[in-house]
Amino acid sequence: MTLESDWARFTEHDLDEATARIRRLAQILAVRLRALRDDWDADAGEEWSLRAIARHLADATDAYASRPATTKTAAPPRTT
């Protein structure tokens, strides 16, 4: 069952704000990774090294960006 709230309608302003937040987050991540450049290959024990985390993020971003465009879906029901 699809609920009205499942359609996640948002305005152009909402899209602009979400896009800006993602860009700011990417900038913060880049600054932090550059600041820790000397520690990228430091032993992290059982955890991922900073280099492994950065590689994983880059691979995930590439995979997401290369996905085919979404297929068309039925329009949401009209509300009256």
Tab-separated table of N, CA and C in Angstrom, residues 9-48:
chain	number	residue	atom	x	y	z
A	9	ARG	N	6.824	14.588	-1.697
A	9	ARG	CA	6.806	15.801	-2.518
A	9	ARG	C	7.632	16.882	-1.845
A	10	PHE	N	8.381	17.606	-2.637
A	10	PHE	CA	9.112	18.744	-2.102
A	10	PHE	C	9.233	19.810	-3.168
A	11	THR	N	9.497	21.014	-2.707
A	11	THR	CA	9.528	22.170	-3.597
A	11	THR	C	10.906	22.347	-4.218
A	12	GLU	N	10.986	23.254	-5.163
A	12	GLU	CA	12.277	23.609	-5.766
A	12	GLU	C	13.226	24.129	-4.688
A	13	HIS	N	12.685	24.890	-3.756
A	13	HIS	CA	13.493	25.406	-2.639
A	13	HIS	C	14.049	24.249	-1.805
A	14	ASP	N	13.228	23.238	-1.537
A	14	ASP	CA	13.690	22.065	-0.793
A	14	ASP	C	14.831	21.367	-1.528
A	15	LEU	N	14.702	21.234	-2.837
A	15	LEU	CA	15.754	20.614	-3.644
A	15	LEU	C	17.038	21.433	-3.583
A	16	ASP	N	16.916	22.744	-3.706
A	16	ASP	CA	18.094	23.614	-3.631
A	16	ASP	C	18.784	23.481	-2.278
A	17	GLU	N	18.005	23.450	-1.208
A	17	GLU	CA	18.571	23.322	0.133
A	17	GLU	C	19.255	21.970	0.311
A	18	ALA	N	18.632	20.901	-0.140
A	18	ALA	CA	19.232	19.572	-0.021
A	18	ALA	C	20.531	19.489	-0.821
A	19	THR	N	20.534	20.052	-2.020
A	19	THR	CA	21.735	20.062	-2.854
A	19	THR	C	22.852	20.840	-2.180
A	20	ALA	N	22.523	21.994	-1.609
A	20	ALA	CA	23.527	22.805	-0.916
A	20	ALA	C	24.091	22.059	0.288
A	21	ARG	N	23.252	21.364	1.023
A	21	ARG	CA	23.729	20.610	2.189
A	21	ARG	C	24.686	19.497	1.774
A	22	ILE	N	24.358	18.804	0.702
A	22	ILE	CA	25.238	17.731	0.228
A	22	ILE	C	26.580	18.307	-0.208
A	23	ARG	N	26.566	19.433	-0.896
A	23	ARG	CA	27.830	20.060	-1.312
A	23	ARG	C	28.655	20.498	-0.108
A	24	ARG	N	28.000	21.076	0.903
A	24	ARG	CA	28.731	21.487	2.112
A	24	ARG	C	29.327	20.275	2.814
A	25	LEU	N	28.576	19.198	2.895
A	25	LEU	CA	29.080	17.981	3.519
A	25	LEU	C	30.298	17.452	2.768
A	26	ALA	N	30.255	17.473	1.451
A	26	ALA	CA	31.399	17.026	0.647
A	26	ALA	C	32.621	17.901	0.901
A	27	GLN	N	32.414	19.211	1.035
A	27	GLN	CA	33.531	20.117	1.313
A	27	GLN	C	34.135	19.826	2.680
A	28	ILE	N	33.292	19.599	3.677
A	28	ILE	CA	33.783	19.293	5.023
A	28	ILE	C	34.578	17.996	5.011
A	29	LEU	N	34.067	16.984	4.333
A	29	LEU	CA	34.780	15.710	4.247
A	29	LEU	C	36.133	15.891	3.573
A	30	ALA	N	36.181	16.648	2.489
A	30	ALA	CA	37.446	16.881	1.778
A	30	ALA	C	38.455	17.591	2.673
A	31	VAL	N	38.005	18.593	3.410
A	31	VAL	CA	38.904	19.328	4.314
A	31	VAL	C	39.447	18.394	5.391
A	32	ARG	N	38.591	17.579	5.964
A	32	ARG	CA	39.032	16.660	7.024
A	32	ARG	C	39.996	15.608	6.488
A	33	LEU	N	39.710	15.077	5.317
A	33	LEU	CA	40.618	14.080	4.747
A	33	LEU	C	41.978	14.684	4.417
A	34	ARG	N	41.982	15.914	3.884
A	34	ARG	CA	43.271	16.572	3.604
A	34	ARG	C	44.047	16.828	4.891
A	35	ALA	N	43.358	17.212	5.947
A	35	ALA	CA	44.025	17.488	7.220
A	35	ALA	C	44.655	16.224	7.803
A	36	LEU	N	44.109	15.076	7.476
A	36	LEU	CA	44.610	13.810	8.011
A	36	LEU	C	45.451	13.036	7.007
A	37	ARG	N	45.923	13.721	5.976
A	37	ARG	CA	46.655	13.062	4.890
A	37	ARG	C	47.797	12.177	5.389
A	38	ASP	N	48.533	12.631	6.391
A	38	ASP	CA	49.673	11.850	6.889
A	38	ASP	C	49.234	10.561	7.591
A	39	ASP	N	47.972	10.488	7.980
A	39	ASP	CA	47.471	9.316	8.707
A	39	ASP	C	46.657	8.360	7.834
A	40	TRP	N	46.598	8.599	6.542
A	40	TRP	CA	45.746	7.788	5.676
A	40	TRP	C	46.065	6.298	5.757
A	41	ASP	N	47.322	5.964	5.900
A	41	ASP	CA	47.711	4.555	5.907
A	41	ASP	C	48.086	4.054	7.295
A	42	ALA	N	47.740	4.826	8.321
A	42	ALA	CA	48.046	4.405	9.691
A	42	ALA	C	47.263	3.135	10.021
A	43	ASP	N	47.883	2.285	10.836
A	43	ASP	CA	47.231	1.037	11.229
A	43	ASP	C	45.963	1.360	12.021
A	44	ALA	N	44.859	0.810	11.581
A	44	ALA	CA	43.577	1.035	12.257
A	44	ALA	C	43.090	-0.241	12.943
A	45	GLY	N	43.992	-1.181	13.108
A	45	GLY	CA	43.614	-2.436	13.749
A	45	GLY	C	42.602	-3.182	12.900
A	46	GLU	N	41.502	-3.551	13.515
A	46	GLU	CA	40.443	-4.279	12.818
A	46	GLU	C	39.546	-3.356	11.991
A	47	GLU	N	39.704	-2.057	12.141
A	47	GLU	CA	38.856	-1.083	11.442
A	47	GLU	C	39.467	-0.708	10.096
A	48	TRP	N	38.720	0.002	9.287
A	48	TRP	CA	39.211	0.475	7.996
A	48	TRP	C	40.171	1.634	8.205
